[in-house]
């Protein structure tokens, strides 16, 4: 906490630079340790990630649709069956589930000599998600059934190759790390079936938005200015504010906001803190120099650190929101707090927890938007991702002059905000790491981290395209 306070709150530029170098080095060391642990374990199966509320039924359906196109080229039909027992939402590490299933489906495709693969999912009252991957192929011999998951036996050294059994090892290890079990049996009348059982809790009932009817009535008719350089961020916030009956205007930079504030008054400003050239903190300080009253400001940031929140409030913000800032149950009470309106039972945002943002579900956020605006938002989000990634890539391949490094830091932070809005925590952390090292690292380090972010963006764009098919 002390180093973070210096890195984001110190008035001494040299101290801030040194502190950010230290945090960047610490982050890089953590990644190296994780890689070393994986190598020491003899394989690179990913550690279980963070659980999140996920619509497993829909996720598996979209996943199967995507894979069906791939396996069809081999003449194989891929089906998905969801049992009525499967809840709409479960708390689970869905990315690890995807990796388990991808290895099981790949294994069936390579070894079973089948023309059909089926993924099925059920849920029982013991809070277990059960997923089966079944084929209609040649089945397994008795010795194979007995030794398939016995990894004490000599293993192939050709890890990752088709006959190495490496995919099954990954599926097995990830299942165990999630606290589950994996088993295999022959199915009647033919074929083999891999069964995965994973602990998965139904999340407690969420507070319904109708509890906020009174809050919406208090916000109805008030005016708000959204200041953010990312179109998708502005659009998502606008939709949530307009849902409460607020009158909304936008500015894509601090300079545009200043010009707008010269001729228009607003009840509240929602201000992106990390904007290039003239930041949100710069705008806050400029507003407080003026003799005219300043509207209450809510700082919006991708840096969920206590020291960063403190710096924002010390600069004059009435409240702080972490990205993604579109959850109405968090956003509306923050608005009332900034406006000084009375709220009998405030809903606090637990948005500072050891420097980690609160995780919500990306698809749920999309579903919270008005139906006619969802496609428009997804399009803007994809465009913002591509624009800031292209900008970072262009700068990273330049001579990395001091100006290039500053602009790279801004582009990296913009990407961090977009990843936070998309609930991609690991990618969010990587983008923040690139921002931290942009002023100190050599070109090789920058390009290596940028390559990871390029893969993260590709994954997000793929998810956006799947959601667009659904919507």
C-alpha positions as a printed Julia matrix, in Angstrom:
471×3 Matrix{Float64}:
   0.0     0.0     0.0
   2.87    2.38    0.74
   4.48    1.94   -2.69
   1.07    2.3    -4.4
   0.45    5.5    -2.48
   3.74    6.96   -3.75
   3.16    5.68   -7.29
  -0.26    7.29   -7.64
  -0.44    9.96   -4.96
   3.0    11.52   -4.52
   3.41   15.13   -5.6
   7.06   14.45   -6.47
   7.31   13.25  -10.11
  10.64   11.51   -9.5
   9.17    9.55   -6.59
   6.17    8.54   -8.67
   8.44    7.31  -11.48
  10.65    5.29   -9.12
   7.63    3.78   -7.37
   6.01    2.8   -10.66
   9.27    1.16  -11.79
   9.27   -0.85   -8.57
   5.65   -1.96   -8.92
   6.28   -2.88  -12.56
   9.33   -4.93  -11.6
   7.36   -6.66   -8.84
   4.55   -7.5   -11.25
   7.01   -8.88  -13.8
   8.7   -10.95  -11.09
   5.33  -12.42  -10.12
   4.73  -13.53  -13.68
   8.19  -15.12  -13.87
   7.56  -17.01  -10.61
   4.27  -18.35  -11.95
   6.01  -19.5   -15.14
   8.78  -21.14  -13.09
   6.22  -22.98  -10.95
   4.5   -24.29  -14.07
   7.82  -25.49  -15.48
   8.71  -27.13  -12.17
   5.39  -28.98  -12.25
   6.34  -30.46  -15.6
   3.39  -29.02  -17.54
   1.72  -25.71  -18.26
  -1.88  -26.38  -17.29
  -3.27  -23.06  -16.14
  -4.06  -22.43  -12.52
  -7.76  -22.12  -11.74
  -8.83  -18.53  -12.13
 -11.42  -16.37  -10.43
 -15.03  -17.56  -10.22
 -17.76  -15.32  -11.56
 -21.51  -15.47  -12.02
 -22.01  -17.0   -15.47
 -24.98  -18.11  -17.53
 -23.48  -21.57  -18.1
 -26.4   -22.77  -20.22
 -25.94  -19.95  -22.76
 -22.14  -20.03  -22.59
 -22.0   -23.74  -23.46
 -24.52  -23.24  -26.24
 -22.45  -20.47  -27.83
 -19.24  -22.45  -27.31
 -20.74  -25.51  -29.01
 -21.94  -23.39  -31.93
 -18.43  -22.03  -32.39
 -16.78  -25.45  -32.2
 -19.42  -27.06  -34.45
 -18.1   -25.07  -37.41
 -14.58  -26.36  -36.75
 -15.4   -30.06  -36.34
 -17.81  -30.04  -39.29
 -14.78  -29.91  -41.59
 -13.89  -33.38  -40.28
 -17.4   -34.68  -40.97
 -18.32  -34.69  -37.27
 -21.58  -33.35  -35.82
 -21.32  -31.58  -32.45
 -24.45  -31.29  -30.28
 -25.25  -29.66  -26.95
 -27.96  -30.73  -24.52
 -28.8   -28.64  -21.44
 -30.84  -30.4   -18.77
 -33.77  -28.38  -17.33
 -32.0   -28.65  -13.95
 -29.26  -26.29  -15.15
 -29.71  -22.88  -13.45
 -29.55  -19.6   -15.35
 -26.48  -18.53  -13.37
 -23.68  -20.34  -11.54
 -20.55  -19.14   -9.75
 -17.7   -20.88  -11.59
 -14.38  -20.29  -13.34
 -15.88  -20.52  -16.82
 -12.61  -19.97  -18.7
 -11.11  -23.05  -17.03
 -14.28  -24.98  -17.9
 -13.84  -23.94  -21.53
 -10.25  -25.21  -21.54
 -11.26  -28.55  -19.98
 -13.97  -29.09  -22.58
 -11.83  -27.98  -25.52
  -9.28  -30.65  -24.64
 -11.93  -33.35  -24.2
 -13.65  -32.49  -27.48
 -10.28  -32.38  -29.26
  -9.39  -35.76  -27.77
 -12.67  -37.29  -28.96
 -12.19  -35.82  -32.42
  -8.67  -37.22  -32.77
  -8.99  -40.67  -31.25
 -12.57  -41.92  -31.3
 -13.21  -42.36  -35.07
 -16.65  -40.9   -34.5
 -19.1   -38.92  -36.6
 -20.87  -37.43  -33.6
 -19.85  -35.76  -30.33
 -22.29  -34.61  -27.69
 -21.79  -32.15  -24.82
 -24.42  -32.32  -22.08
 -24.76  -30.43  -18.81
 -26.78  -31.03  -15.65
 -26.88  -29.61  -12.13
 -27.84  -31.25   -8.86
 -28.85  -29.97   -5.45
 -25.43  -30.87   -4.11
 -24.19  -27.77   -5.92
 -22.35  -29.71   -8.6
 -22.18  -28.92  -12.29
 -21.82  -32.1   -14.31
 -20.7   -31.95  -17.93
 -20.29  -34.99  -20.16
 -18.47  -35.23  -23.49
 -19.6   -38.35  -25.33
 -18.64  -39.79  -28.7
 -20.08  -42.61  -30.81
 -16.72  -44.08  -31.77
 -14.73  -47.2   -31.07
 -14.67  -46.87  -27.28
 -11.79  -47.7   -24.94
 -10.16  -50.99  -24.03
 -10.14  -52.17  -20.43
  -6.41  -51.36  -19.97
  -7.07  -47.85  -21.32
  -9.96  -47.33  -18.91
  -7.77  -48.4   -15.99
  -4.72  -46.28  -16.81
  -5.98  -43.27  -18.76
  -5.6   -40.87  -15.8
  -2.68  -42.64  -14.16
   0.01  -40.02  -14.67
   2.56  -41.93  -12.57
   3.2   -44.05  -15.66
   5.87  -42.93  -18.17
   4.54  -40.05  -20.26
   5.34  -38.99  -23.79
   7.97  -36.31  -24.03
   6.29  -34.84  -27.13
   4.03  -32.55  -25.15
   1.22  -31.02  -27.16
   1.43  -33.52  -30.03
  -1.59  -35.53  -31.08
  -0.62  -38.79  -29.37
   0.98  -37.43  -26.2
  -2.11  -37.47  -23.96
  -1.21  -33.95  -22.96
  -4.74  -32.61  -23.51
  -6.19  -35.16  -21.1
  -3.52  -34.23  -18.56
  -4.56  -30.56  -18.78
  -8.26  -31.45  -18.47
  -7.54  -33.7   -15.49
  -5.35  -31.2   -13.65
  -7.65  -28.24  -14.21
 -10.64  -30.26  -13.02
  -8.83  -31.23   -9.83
  -7.65  -27.67   -9.23
 -11.26  -26.51   -9.44
 -12.1   -29.05   -6.73
 -13.84  -31.44   -9.12
 -13.54  -34.95  -10.46
 -13.13  -36.37  -13.95
 -13.98  -39.91  -15.02
 -14.26  -41.95  -18.21
 -16.39  -44.95  -19.19
 -17.62  -46.72  -22.27
 -21.14  -45.77  -23.35
 -23.86  -48.05  -24.64
 -24.26  -49.07  -27.37
 -20.9   -47.64  -28.48
 -18.38  -44.91  -27.85
 -16.77  -43.36  -24.76
 -17.98  -40.74  -22.29
 -15.83  -38.34  -20.23
 -17.67  -36.93  -17.21
 -16.56  -33.83  -15.32
 -18.11  -32.87  -11.96
 -17.35  -29.4   -10.62
 -18.49  -27.53   -7.51
 -20.64  -24.62   -8.65
 -22.84  -22.56   -6.36
 -26.03  -20.84   -7.44
 -25.38  -17.16   -6.58
 -27.64  -15.58   -3.98
 -30.62  -13.69   -5.44
 -29.54  -10.31   -6.66
 -31.17   -7.15   -5.51
 -33.79   -6.42   -8.12
 -33.63   -3.08   -9.88
 -37.18   -2.3    -8.83
 -35.68   -1.55   -5.4
 -34.19    1.49   -7.08
 -37.48    2.95   -8.24
 -37.24    5.7    -5.63
 -33.63    6.4    -6.59
 -34.58    6.73  -10.26
 -37.32    9.2    -9.36
 -34.72   11.31   -7.51
 -32.43   11.34  -10.58
 -35.18   11.91  -13.15
 -34.74   15.18  -15.02
 -31.22   15.92  -13.74
 -28.49   16.65  -16.26
 -25.16   14.82  -16.56
 -21.99   15.31  -18.58
 -19.94   12.21  -19.45
 -16.27   12.91  -20.21
 -14.36    9.93  -21.67
 -12.15    9.37  -24.71
 -13.64    5.92  -25.4
 -16.92    5.93  -27.35
 -18.08    2.63  -25.86
 -17.61    3.86  -22.29
 -19.63    6.98  -22.99
 -22.41    5.01  -24.66
 -22.72    2.45  -21.85
 -22.89    5.17  -19.19
 -25.32    7.25  -21.24
 -27.74    4.32  -21.54
 -27.75    3.71  -17.79
 -28.21    7.39  -16.95
 -30.99    7.83  -19.47
 -32.69    4.77  -17.99
 -33.08    6.86  -14.82
 -34.55    9.74  -16.8
 -31.42   11.89  -16.76
 -30.53   14.33  -19.56
 -27.08   13.4   -20.85
 -24.39   15.14  -22.88
 -20.93   13.85  -23.83
 -17.38   15.12  -24.31
 -14.53   13.02  -25.73
 -11.74   15.02  -24.06
 -11.11   17.4   -21.18
 -10.75   20.25  -23.68
 -14.18   19.52  -25.17
 -15.63   19.32  -21.67
 -14.22   22.74  -20.75
 -15.7    24.28  -23.88
 -19.08   22.68  -23.16
 -19.04   23.81  -19.53
 -18.47   27.4   -20.67
 -21.95   27.51  -22.2
 -23.92   24.78  -20.4
 -24.57   23.89  -16.77
 -24.87   20.32  -15.51
 -26.02   18.78  -12.27
 -23.2    16.21  -12.24
 -20.11   15.23  -14.24
 -18.89   11.65  -14.74
 -15.2    12.05  -15.53
 -12.73    9.51  -16.88
  -9.58   10.18  -14.86
  -6.96    8.68  -17.16
  -7.31   10.59  -20.44
  -4.34   11.54  -22.65
  -2.71   15.01  -22.74
  -5.15   16.67  -20.34
  -6.24   14.15  -17.72
  -9.35   14.02  -15.61
  -7.36   15.21  -12.6
  -6.1    18.16  -14.68
  -9.7    19.01  -15.57
 -10.75   18.78  -11.92
  -8.03   21.21  -10.88
  -8.91   23.58  -13.73
 -12.57   23.59  -12.75
 -11.76   24.42   -9.14
  -9.7    27.43  -10.26
 -12.8    29.03  -11.78
 -14.92   31.45   -9.81
 -18.19   29.87  -10.98
 -19.59   26.92   -8.99
 -18.3    23.52  -10.09
 -20.81   20.7   -10.58
 -20.17   17.64   -8.4
 -17.81   15.24  -10.12
 -17.66   11.44  -10.02
 -14.23   10.15  -11.01
 -14.28    7.02  -13.18
 -11.07    4.97  -13.19
  -9.59    1.62  -14.16
  -7.13    1.85  -11.25
  -8.96    0.21   -8.34
  -6.32    1.15   -5.78
  -7.1     2.92   -2.55
  -4.3     5.44   -3.12
  -5.7     6.28   -6.55
  -9.19    6.76   -5.1
  -7.69    9.02   -2.43
  -5.89   11.14   -5.03
  -9.12   11.54   -7.01
 -11.17   12.64   -4.0
  -8.4    14.95   -2.84
  -8.52   16.61   -6.27
 -12.17   17.41   -5.65
 -14.28   14.46   -6.8
 -17.34   13.71   -4.67
 -17.25    9.98   -5.42
 -15.21    7.41   -7.36
 -16.39    4.61   -9.62
 -14.28    1.7   -10.81
 -14.66    0.52  -14.38
 -16.94   -1.08  -15.37
 -19.17    1.72  -14.09
 -22.47    0.58  -15.61
 -23.95   -1.49  -12.78
 -27.06    0.5   -11.83
 -27.0    -0.85   -8.28
 -23.61    0.81   -7.84
 -23.93    3.75  -10.21
 -27.2     5.26   -8.95
 -26.26    5.44   -5.25
 -22.91    7.0    -6.21
 -24.81    9.64   -8.18
 -26.98   10.44   -5.17
 -23.91   10.65   -2.96
 -22.22   13.08   -5.34
 -25.39   15.16   -5.61
 -25.81   15.28   -1.83
 -29.27   13.7    -2.03
 -30.54   11.68    0.9
 -30.56    7.92    0.51
 -32.09    6.09    3.46
 -30.3     2.8     2.81
 -27.13    3.45    0.79
 -25.8     0.64   -1.34
 -22.04    0.76   -1.03
 -19.73   -0.48   -3.74
 -17.15   -2.92   -2.38
 -14.8    -1.75   -5.08
 -11.48   -1.68   -3.23
 -10.19   -5.09   -2.25
  -6.43   -5.48   -2.29
  -6.24   -3.59   -5.56
  -8.65   -5.85   -7.44
 -11.74   -4.7    -9.25
 -15.04   -6.35   -8.41
 -15.84   -9.01  -10.97
 -19.24   -9.09  -12.66
 -20.42  -10.89  -15.75
 -19.88   -9.24  -19.13
 -22.94  -10.82  -20.67
 -25.13   -9.71  -17.77
 -23.95   -6.15  -18.27
 -24.87   -6.36  -21.97
 -28.29   -7.73  -21.04
 -28.83   -4.74  -18.73
 -28.65   -2.37  -21.7
 -31.78   -1.47  -23.69
 -32.35   -4.09  -26.37
 -32.13   -1.66  -29.27
 -28.76   -0.33  -28.02
 -26.91   -3.6   -27.35
 -25.64   -4.11  -30.89
 -24.55   -0.48  -31.14
 -22.63   -0.75  -27.87
 -20.91   -4.01  -28.89
 -19.87   -2.43  -32.21
 -18.41    0.63  -30.46
 -16.61   -1.56  -27.93
 -14.99   -3.63  -30.68
 -13.99   -0.47  -32.55
 -12.43    1.04  -29.4
 -10.45   -2.13  -28.71
  -9.07   -2.18  -32.25
  -8.28    1.54  -32.3
  -6.35    1.62  -29.01
  -4.57   -1.68  -29.75
  -3.48   -0.39  -33.17
  -2.28    2.83  -31.53
  -0.25    0.94  -28.91
   1.17   -1.37  -31.56
   2.23    1.57  -33.74
   3.98    3.27  -30.83
   5.67    0.08  -29.59
   7.2    -0.48  -33.02
   8.56    3.08  -33.11
  11.74    4.4   -31.56
  10.11    4.66  -28.09
  10.98    8.3   -27.63
   9.8     9.94  -24.39
   6.7    11.21  -26.22
   6.04    7.75  -27.69
   6.33    6.22  -24.23
   3.85    8.71  -22.74
   1.38    8.03  -25.55
   1.92    4.28  -25.17
   1.05    4.62  -21.48
  -2.18    6.42  -22.38
  -3.13    3.81  -25.0
  -2.36    1.0   -22.54
  -4.52    2.58  -19.9
  -7.36    3.02  -22.37
  -7.11   -0.7   -23.11
  -7.12   -1.43  -19.37
 -10.37    0.49  -19.04
 -11.93   -1.43  -21.92
 -10.84   -4.77  -20.43
 -12.28   -3.73  -17.06
 -15.56   -2.82  -18.75
 -15.54   -6.28  -20.36
 -14.82   -8.0   -17.0
 -11.57   -9.46  -18.36
  -9.54   -9.24  -15.14
  -6.32  -10.91  -16.29
  -6.17   -8.79  -19.45
  -6.97   -5.7   -17.38
  -3.96   -6.4   -15.17
  -1.71   -6.97  -18.18
  -2.75   -3.66  -19.75
  -2.03   -1.86  -16.47
   1.35   -3.58  -16.34
   2.14   -2.31  -19.83
   1.14    1.17  -18.72
   3.46    0.9   -15.7
   6.49   -0.26  -17.71
   5.89    1.96  -20.75
   8.31    4.63  -19.46
  11.08    2.26  -18.38
  11.09   -1.06  -20.24
  13.04   -1.84  -23.38
  11.32   -2.57  -26.67
  11.52   -6.34  -26.25
   9.59   -6.3   -22.97
   6.99   -3.93  -24.38
   6.44   -6.02  -27.51
   6.2    -9.26  -25.5
   3.48   -7.85  -23.27
   1.74   -6.24  -26.23
   1.64   -9.63  -27.95
  -0.29  -11.02  -24.96
  -2.69   -8.08  -25.11
  -3.2    -8.68  -28.82
  -4.36  -12.21  -27.98
  -6.58  -10.85  -25.19
  -8.21   -8.4   -27.61
  -8.74  -11.2   -30.16
 -10.51  -13.23  -27.47
 -12.7   -10.27  -26.48
 -13.58   -9.56  -30.13
 -14.54  -13.23  -30.52
 -16.76  -12.98  -27.43
 -18.34   -9.79  -28.79
 -19.1   -11.54  -32.08
 -20.72  -14.45  -30.25
 -22.85  -12.05  -28.21
 -23.88  -10.24  -31.39
 -25.06  -13.56  -32.83
 -27.09  -14.16  -29.69
 -28.55  -10.64  -29.48
